[in-house]
Coordinates of C-alpha atoms and ligand atoms in Angstrom, one line a residue:
M1 CA 161.6 88.4 56.6
S2 CA 158.7 86.6 55.0
G3 CA 157.4 87.9 51.7
L4 CA 154.2 88.8 53.6
G5 CA 155.4 92.1 55.2
K6 CA 155.7 92.4 58.9
L7 CA 156.2 89.3 60.8
R8 CA 153.4 88.1 63.1
V9 CA 154.7 86.5 66.3
A10 CA 152.6 84.7 68.9
V11 CA 153.8 84.7 72.5
I12 CA 152.5 82.0 74.8
G13 CA 152.3 83.2 78.4
A14 CA 152.4 86.6 80.1
G15 CA 154.9 85.8 82.8
A16 CA 158.3 87.6 82.9
A17 CA 159.5 85.8 79.8
G18 CA 156.4 86.4 77.7
L19 CA 156.3 90.1 78.7
C20 CA 160.0 90.5 77.8
A21 CA 159.4 88.9 74.4
A22 CA 156.5 91.2 73.7
R23 CA 158.5 94.3 74.8
H24 CA 161.2 93.6 72.3
L25 CA 158.8 92.7 69.5
L26 CA 156.9 96.0 70.0
S27 CA 160.2 97.9 69.9
R28 CA 160.7 96.9 66.3
P29 CA 157.6 98.0 64.4
D30 CA 159.7 98.2 61.2
T31 CA 159.9 94.4 61.1
F32 CA 157.3 93.0 63.5
A33 CA 153.5 93.4 63.7
P34 CA 152.3 93.9 67.3
P35 CA 152.5 90.4 68.9
V36 CA 149.6 88.5 70.3
V37 CA 150.3 87.3 73.8
Y38 CA 148.1 84.5 75.0
E39 CA 147.7 84.2 78.8
V40 CA 145.5 81.5 80.4
T41 CA 145.0 83.4 83.7
K42 CA 143.4 86.9 84.2
N43 CA 146.8 88.4 85.3
I44 CA 150.3 89.1 84.1
G45 CA 153.2 87.9 86.1
G46 CA 152.9 84.0 86.1
T47 CA 155.0 82.8 89.0
W48 CA 154.7 86.2 90.8
V49 CA 150.9 86.0 91.1
Y50 CA 150.5 84.6 94.6
E51 CA 147.4 82.5 95.1
A52 CA 146.5 81.8 98.7
K53 CA 144.6 78.7 97.8
V54 CA 146.0 75.6 96.2
G55 CA 144.6 73.3 93.6
Y56 CA 142.3 75.0 91.0
Y57 CA 141.1 78.4 90.1
D58 CA 137.3 79.0 90.1
N59 CA 137.2 78.2 86.4
G60 CA 138.6 74.7 87.0
L61 CA 142.1 75.3 85.6
P62 CA 145.0 74.3 87.8
I63 CA 146.7 77.0 89.8
H64 CA 149.9 78.0 88.1
S65 CA 152.0 79.8 90.7
S66 CA 154.2 78.1 93.2
M67 CA 154.7 81.3 95.2
Y68 CA 154.5 81.2 99.0
R69 CA 153.2 84.0 101.2
D70 CA 156.4 85.2 102.8
L71 CA 158.8 84.7 99.9
R72 CA 161.5 87.3 99.3
T73 CA 163.6 87.1 96.2
N74 CA 166.9 85.2 96.3
I75 CA 168.6 87.5 93.8
P76 CA 169.1 91.2 94.6
K77 CA 166.8 93.5 92.7
E78 CA 169.8 95.3 91.2
V79 CA 170.5 92.3 88.9
M80 CA 167.2 90.5 89.1
S81 CA 165.7 93.3 87.0
F82 CA 165.6 93.5 83.2
P83 CA 168.7 95.5 82.3
D84 CA 166.5 98.2 80.7
F85 CA 164.1 98.7 83.5
P86 CA 165.3 98.9 87.2
F87 CA 163.2 98.1 90.2
A88 CA 162.0 101.2 92.2
K89 CA 164.8 103.0 94.0
H90 CA 163.2 102.9 97.5
L91 CA 163.1 99.1 97.7
S92 CA 165.8 97.2 99.5
S93 CA 167.7 94.6 97.5
F94 CA 165.8 91.4 98.4
V95 CA 162.2 92.3 97.8
H96 CA 158.9 90.6 98.8
H97 CA 157.2 88.8 95.9
T98 CA 154.4 91.4 95.8
E99 CA 157.0 93.9 94.7
V100 CA 158.1 91.7 91.8
R101 CA 154.5 91.5 90.6
K102 CA 154.2 95.3 90.9
Y103 CA 157.5 95.7 89.0
L104 CA 156.2 93.5 86.2
E105 CA 153.0 95.5 86.0
E106 CA 155.0 98.7 85.8
Y107 CA 157.1 97.1 83.0
C108 CA 153.8 96.4 81.2
H109 CA 152.7 100.0 81.5
H110 CA 156.1 101.4 80.6
F111 CA 156.4 99.4 77.4
R112 CA 152.6 99.5 76.7
L113 CA 152.1 95.8 76.6
W114 CA 148.6 95.5 78.1
D115 CA 146.7 95.9 74.9
H116 CA 148.5 93.0 73.3
I117 CA 147.6 90.4 75.9
Q118 CA 144.6 88.1 75.5
F119 CA 143.7 87.1 79.0
G120 CA 141.8 84.0 79.9
T121 CA 143.0 82.3 76.8
T122 CA 144.6 78.9 76.8
V123 CA 146.8 77.9 73.9
A124 CA 145.6 74.4 73.1
S125 CA 147.7 73.6 70.1
V126 CA 150.7 74.9 68.1
T127 CA 151.1 73.3 64.7
P128 CA 153.6 74.0 62.0
V129 CA 152.4 74.4 58.4
R130 CA 154.6 74.5 55.3
V131 CA 153.7 77.6 53.2
K132 CA 155.2 79.2 50.1
N133 CA 155.8 82.7 51.4
G134 CA 156.4 82.1 55.1
W135 CA 159.6 82.7 57.0
N136 CA 161.8 79.9 56.0
G137 CA 158.8 78.3 54.2
L138 CA 157.0 77.9 57.5
A139 CA 154.1 79.3 59.4
W140 CA 152.2 78.3 62.6
N141 CA 148.6 77.7 63.5
V142 CA 147.9 78.6 67.1
T143 CA 144.6 77.3 68.4
S144 CA 143.4 78.8 71.7
N145 CA 140.3 78.3 73.9
N146 CA 138.5 80.7 76.1
G147 CA 139.3 79.1 79.5
L148 CA 138.1 75.5 79.6
D149 CA 135.4 76.1 76.9
L150 CA 136.7 73.8 74.1
S151 CA 133.7 74.7 71.9
K152 CA 135.0 78.2 71.6
S153 CA 138.4 77.7 70.0
T154 CA 139.9 79.9 67.5
T155 CA 142.9 79.4 65.2
E156 CA 145.3 82.1 64.1
R157 CA 148.2 82.0 61.7
F158 CA 151.6 83.3 62.7
D159 CA 155.1 83.5 61.2
A160 CA 156.8 82.5 64.5
V161 CA 155.9 81.5 68.0
M162 CA 157.7 82.2 71.2
V163 CA 156.8 79.7 73.9
C164 CA 157.0 81.3 77.4
N165 CA 154.8 79.0 79.4
G166 CA 157.1 78.7 82.5
H167 CA 158.3 75.6 84.1
F168 CA 157.6 75.9 87.8
Y169 CA 154.0 74.6 88.0
D170 CA 153.9 70.9 87.2
P171 CA 155.3 69.2 90.4
Y172 CA 158.0 66.6 89.9
I173 CA 157.6 63.7 92.3
P174 CA 160.5 61.3 92.3
T175 CA 159.9 57.6 92.3
I176 CA 160.3 56.3 95.8
P177 CA 159.5 52.7 96.4
G178 CA 156.5 52.3 98.8
L179 CA 155.5 56.0 98.6
E180 CA 151.8 55.0 98.7
K181 CA 152.4 53.6 102.2
F182 CA 153.2 56.9 103.7
K183 CA 150.4 57.7 106.1
G184 CA 151.0 61.3 107.0
T185 CA 150.6 64.4 104.9
L186 CA 152.4 64.2 101.6
M187 CA 152.8 67.5 99.8
H188 CA 154.9 69.2 97.2
S189 CA 156.3 72.7 97.5
H190 CA 154.0 73.8 94.7
D191 CA 151.2 73.6 97.3
Y192 CA 153.2 75.2 100.2
R193 CA 151.9 78.6 101.1
S194 CA 153.0 79.4 104.6
A195 CA 154.6 77.7 107.7
E196 CA 151.8 78.0 110.2
P197 CA 149.8 74.9 109.2
L198 CA 153.0 72.9 109.9
A199 CA 153.9 74.6 113.2
G200 CA 155.3 72.2 115.8
K201 CA 155.1 69.2 113.4
S202 CA 157.8 66.8 112.4
V203 CA 158.6 67.2 108.7
V204 CA 160.9 65.4 106.4
L205 CA 161.7 67.9 103.6
L206 CA 163.2 66.3 100.5
G207 CA 165.5 68.6 98.4
A208 CA 167.9 71.3 99.4
G209 CA 167.5 73.6 96.4
L210 CA 166.7 77.3 96.9
S211 CA 163.0 76.6 97.8
G212 CA 163.9 73.7 100.0
L213 CA 166.3 75.7 102.1
D214 CA 164.0 78.7 102.2
I215 CA 161.1 76.6 103.3
A216 CA 163.2 74.8 105.9
M217 CA 164.0 78.2 107.4
E218 CA 160.4 79.2 107.5
L219 CA 159.4 76.0 109.2
S220 CA 162.1 76.3 111.8
N221 CA 160.6 79.7 112.7
V222 CA 157.4 78.0 113.7
D223 CA 159.1 75.2 115.7
A224 CA 158.6 72.4 113.2
K225 CA 161.2 69.6 113.6
V226 CA 162.7 69.5 110.2
I227 CA 164.9 66.7 108.7
L228 CA 166.3 68.2 105.5
S229 CA 167.0 65.2 103.3
H230 CA 169.1 65.7 100.2
G231 CA 171.9 64.5 97.9
Q232 CA 174.5 67.1 98.8
H233 CA 174.7 65.9 102.3
P234 CA 176.1 67.3 104.5
L235 CA 175.8 71.0 103.7
T236 CA 178.4 73.1 105.4
C237 CA 176.6 76.4 105.6
P238 CA 174.9 77.3 108.9
L239 CA 171.4 76.0 109.0
P240 CA 168.6 77.2 111.3
S241 CA 168.2 75.6 114.7
G242 CA 165.7 72.7 114.6
V243 CA 166.9 71.6 111.1
Q244 CA 168.9 68.4 110.9
Q245 CA 170.3 66.9 107.7
A246 CA 169.9 63.5 106.3
P247 CA 170.8 61.8 103.0
P248 CA 168.0 61.2 100.4
V249 CA 164.9 59.1 101.3
T250 CA 165.2 55.8 99.5
A251 CA 162.0 54.0 100.4
V252 CA 158.8 54.1 102.5
L253 CA 158.5 51.0 104.6
D254 CA 155.4 48.9 105.4
D255 CA 154.8 50.8 108.7
G256 CA 154.9 54.2 106.8
S257 CA 158.3 55.2 108.0
L258 CA 160.8 56.8 105.6
E259 CA 164.2 55.1 105.1
F260 CA 167.2 57.2 104.3
K261 CA 170.2 56.2 102.2
D262 CA 172.3 55.6 105.3
G263 CA 169.7 53.1 106.7
K264 CA 168.3 55.4 109.3
R265 CA 164.5 55.9 109.6
A266 CA 162.0 58.6 110.5
K267 CA 158.2 58.6 110.8
P268 CA 157.3 62.3 110.2
E269 CA 153.8 63.8 110.2
V270 CA 154.6 65.6 107.0
F271 CA 156.6 64.6 104.0
L272 CA 157.3 67.7 102.0
M273 CA 158.8 67.4 98.5
C274 CA 160.9 70.3 97.3
T275 CA 161.9 68.3 94.3
G276 CA 161.3 70.7 91.5
Y277 CA 159.1 70.6 88.4
N278 CA 158.5 68.9 85.1
F279 CA 158.7 70.7 81.8
T280 CA 155.5 70.4 79.8
F281 CA 154.5 71.7 76.4
P282 CA 151.1 70.0 76.0
F283 CA 150.1 72.2 73.1
L284 CA 153.1 71.5 70.9
D285 CA 152.5 69.4 67.9
E286 CA 154.5 66.1 68.1
K287 CA 155.9 66.6 64.7
V288 CA 158.0 69.5 66.0
G289 CA 160.0 66.7 67.7
V290 CA 160.8 68.5 70.9
K291 CA 161.2 65.9 73.7
V292 CA 161.5 66.1 77.4
Q293 CA 163.7 63.4 78.8
E294 CA 165.1 63.4 82.4
H295 CA 164.5 67.2 82.7
L296 CA 166.2 67.9 79.4
V297 CA 164.3 69.6 76.7
W298 CA 165.8 68.8 73.3
P299 CA 166.9 69.1 70.5
L300 CA 167.1 72.9 70.8
Y301 CA 169.8 75.0 69.2
K302 CA 171.2 77.4 71.8
F303 CA 168.6 75.9 74.2
L304 CA 165.9 77.8 72.2
I305 CA 165.3 76.5 68.6
P306 CA 164.3 73.1 67.3
P307 CA 166.5 72.8 64.2
A308 CA 163.7 71.3 62.0
Y309 CA 161.3 74.2 62.8
P310 CA 163.5 77.2 63.4
S311 CA 160.7 79.8 63.7
L312 CA 159.6 78.3 67.1
F313 CA 161.4 79.5 70.2
I314 CA 161.2 78.0 73.6
V315 CA 162.3 80.8 75.9
G316 CA 163.5 80.5 79.5
I317 CA 164.0 76.8 80.0
C318 CA 167.5 77.1 81.3
R319 CA 167.9 76.6 85.1
A320 CA 170.1 78.0 87.7
I321 CA 170.2 81.3 85.9
C322 CA 169.4 85.0 86.5
P323 CA 166.0 84.8 84.8
F324 CA 164.9 88.3 83.8
P325 CA 168.2 89.3 82.2
H326 CA 168.4 85.9 80.5
F327 CA 165.0 86.4 79.0
H328 CA 166.1 89.9 77.8
I329 CA 169.1 88.3 76.0
Q330 CA 167.1 85.4 74.5
S331 CA 164.3 87.6 73.3
Q332 CA 166.7 89.9 71.4
F333 CA 168.5 86.8 70.0
V334 CA 165.1 85.5 68.7
L335 CA 164.5 88.9 67.0
S336 CA 168.0 88.8 65.4
V337 CA 167.2 85.4 64.0
L338 CA 163.8 86.5 62.6
D339 CA 165.0 89.8 61.1
G340 CA 167.9 88.0 59.5
S341 CA 170.7 89.9 61.4
F342 CA 171.8 86.4 62.5
S343 CA 171.7 83.7 59.8
L344 CA 171.0 80.4 61.4
P345 CA 173.2 77.5 60.4
T346 CA 171.6 74.7 58.4
R347 CA 169.4 72.1 60.1
E348 CA 172.2 69.6 60.0
E349 CA 174.7 72.0 61.4
M350 CA 172.4 73.0 64.3
E351 CA 171.8 69.3 65.0
K352 CA 175.5 68.7 65.1
D353 CA 176.0 71.7 67.4
I354 CA 173.5 70.4 69.9
E355 CA 175.0 66.9 69.8
L356 CA 178.5 68.2 70.4
D357 CA 177.3 70.6 73.1
I358 CA 175.5 67.8 75.0
A359 CA 178.4 65.4 74.6
A360 CA 180.8 68.0 75.9
R361 CA 178.6 68.6 79.0
R362 CA 178.3 64.9 79.6
A363 CA 182.1 64.5 79.3
R364 CA 182.4 67.1 82.1
G365 CA 180.4 64.8 84.3
I366 CA 177.1 66.6 83.9
S367 CA 174.2 64.2 84.0
T368 CA 171.3 64.6 81.6
R369 CA 169.0 66.0 84.2
H370 CA 171.4 68.8 84.9
I371 CA 172.3 69.8 81.3
L372 CA 169.9 72.8 81.4
K373 CA 171.5 74.1 84.6
L374 CA 173.8 76.7 83.2
D375 CA 174.9 78.2 86.5
S376 CA 178.0 80.3 86.0
E377 CA 178.1 79.4 82.3
Q378 CA 175.0 81.5 81.8
W379 CA 177.2 84.6 81.3
A380 CA 179.2 83.1 78.4
Y381 CA 176.0 81.8 76.9
N382 CA 174.4 85.3 77.2
D383 CA 177.5 86.9 75.7
Q384 CA 177.6 84.5 72.8
L385 CA 173.9 85.2 71.9
A386 CA 174.6 88.9 72.1
Q387 CA 177.6 88.6 69.9
L388 CA 175.8 86.4 67.3
G389 CA 172.8 88.6 67.3
G390 CA 174.8 91.8 67.2
F391 CA 173.2 93.5 70.2
Q392 CA 174.4 94.9 73.6
P393 CA 175.7 92.2 76.0
L394 CA 174.8 92.5 79.7
P395 CA 177.0 94.9 81.6
R396 CA 179.6 93.0 83.8
F397 CA 177.8 94.3 86.8
W398 CA 175.1 91.6 86.3
S399 CA 177.4 88.7 86.5
N400 CA 179.6 90.2 89.2
L401 CA 176.8 90.9 91.7
Y402 CA 174.9 87.7 90.8
E403 CA 178.0 85.5 91.4
S404 CA 178.9 87.4 94.6
N405 CA 175.4 86.9 95.9
K406 CA 175.7 83.2 95.2
V407 CA 178.8 83.0 97.3
F408 CA 177.2 85.0 100.2
R409 CA 174.1 82.9 100.0
A410 CA 176.1 79.7 100.3
R411 CA 178.1 81.1 103.2
D412 CA 175.4 82.8 105.1
M413 CA 172.1 81.3 104.2
L414 CA 170.4 82.7 107.2
N415 CA 171.3 86.4 106.7
Y416 CA 172.2 87.1 103.0
K417 CA 168.9 88.7 102.3
T418 CA 169.7 91.4 104.8
Y419 CA 172.6 92.6 102.6
N420 CA 171.8 95.7 100.6
Y421 CA 173.3 96.7 97.3
T422 CA 171.1 99.7 96.4
L423 CA 173.9 102.2 96.3
L424 CA 175.9 100.0 94.2
G425 CA 173.0 99.5 91.8
E426 CA 172.4 103.3 91.6
M427 CA 176.0 103.9 90.7
E428 CA 175.8 101.2 88.0
W429 CA 172.6 102.7 86.6
A430 CA 174.2 106.2 86.5
V431 CA 177.2 104.8 84.6
H432 CA 174.8 102.9 82.3
N433 CA 172.8 106.1 81.5
L434 CA 176.0 108.1 81.0
H435 CA 177.0 105.8 78.2
G436 CA 173.5 106.0 76.7
Q437 CA 172.9 102.3 76.9
Q438 CA 169.3 102.4 78.1
Ligands
LIG501 P1 156.0 81.9 84.5 O1 156.1 83.1 85.4 O2 155.6 80.6 85.0 O3 154.9 82.4 83.4 C1 154.3 81.5 82.5 C2 153.0 82.1 82.0 O4 152.5 81.3 81.0 C3 151.9 82.0 83.2 O5 151.3 83.3 83.3 C4 150.9 81.0 82.7 O6 149.6 81.2 83.1 C5 151.1 81.1 81.1 N1 150.7 79.9 80.4 C6 151.2 78.6 80.6 N2 150.6 77.8 79.7 C7 149.8 78.5 78.9 C8 149.0 78.2 77.8 N3 148.9 76.9 77.4 N4 148.3 79.2 77.3 C9 148.4 80.5 77.7 N5 149.2 80.8 78.7 C10 149.9 79.8 79.4 N6 163.4 84.2 89.9 C11 164.2 85.3 90.2 O7 164.7 86.0 89.3 N7 164.3 85.6 91.5 C12 163.7 84.9 92.5 O8 163.9 85.3 93.7 C13 162.9 83.8 92.2 N8 162.3 83.1 93.1 C14 161.4 82.1 92.8 C15 160.7 81.4 93.7 C16 159.8 80.4 93.4 C17 159.1 79.7 94.5 C18 159.7 80.0 92.1 C19 158.7 78.9 91.7 C20 160.4 80.7 91.1 C21 161.3 81.7 91.4 N9 162.0 82.4 90.4 C22 162.8 83.5 90.8 C23 162.0 82.0 89.0 C24 160.8 82.6 88.3 O9 160.0 81.6 87.9 C25 161.3 83.4 87.1 O10 161.9 84.6 87.6 C26 160.2 83.9 86.1 O11 159.2 84.5 86.8 C27 159.7 82.8 85.2 O12 159.0 83.5 84.2 P2 158.3 82.7 83.0 O13 157.6 83.7 82.2 O14 159.3 81.8 82.3 O15 157.3 81.7 83.6

């Protein structure tokens, strides 16, 4: 604790991660002052706030959400939920995105978060300051603007900052030689909303991640002729009719056709990139030293904490994870660091830990761009944070159902969302309550 009484924590973003951070901070009034949650839009929910239009909001800010109209979740609600707040009972396991937004709004009501969110407020800069009485001799100046109005900026001082600004909004476009020569419609999945505008068209869809596969299925339902171009070629799971596979696009030729790695060519009407997103922290002072390189954000101890400035926390940057439970664990770990129940190692020790961890991942053949993809390792990571921070780990049910769903999805891409785990979830919840773990 700082010598200044209760710790003041700023939270940047009111998406699922920021709400979760606020929920935990508010649960500890002994140690933490009510947080200030800065949110650039007028809504909570981030990714889950569907916008039918693309480009910019009326106030000139870029549209944040990459949600598309018909999206249903790819994780069953039984384990997608925060472990202390289940989705409504009547819903089936794979819910429409509107239900997730409602769920997050209910979470906000239940944990009384609304009053702590400053809507329409953009965090423009986050700067560390050395102070005598601060937590670890450190404090943070957070400067925010009302929308785009730079003349009306205010700066507040905090003991710590939790960065929860999301990482699915700044499209990543891979370097493809000759891309400017493509004459058809070039778009990124960030701007994909529904299949109808592409009905009957020829489409090369680059990237077979979860969004790529989902969108390929939507397009096949409107008779688009889809070539799914990707690096894991060929996928062995059954794909929808009308979807062919191809290796990655390597170049765009002078006549505007796309060339694939195997030398074959196609001249589609639409080139749709489902190639993921960039991490960006435009507000973060350079001296904090957090860098983004080939989709790796580093140096961060436990993928959260820059060793030189250990009262800043970047929450939710890991990929291929079960996001809400992951935020739940990370948020509690942050609290355990700030309240002293977990004593951070020294700066040098944390730097060494990061170095060794990255080296070990590289030695296992993981390229830099995939280091943040935790996948099945997420459970050991979560358990470790819970153990270090001295709080309840996730019940095994979370990893069991999440991992099973992954297997079913890979085997049965076309139908896995029709499976239903609601009874299983209710049983788990009953056991959970019986043990008083709520
Ligand atoms: P976000 O939801 O992106 O929220 C970040 C918030 O920060 C936003 O509200 C934004 O406006 C605000 N913000 C950003 N910068 C600033 C700033 N400078 N100042 C103030 N506010 C700022 N996850 C699942 O669990 N299940 C799924 O089925 C699933 N499907 C997905 C489908 C798609 C198409 C996408 C894109 C993602 C999906 N995800 C899914 C992942 C999803 O993004 C996470 O579940 C989660 O919503 C991420 O929450 P977040 O708070 O980290 O980020």
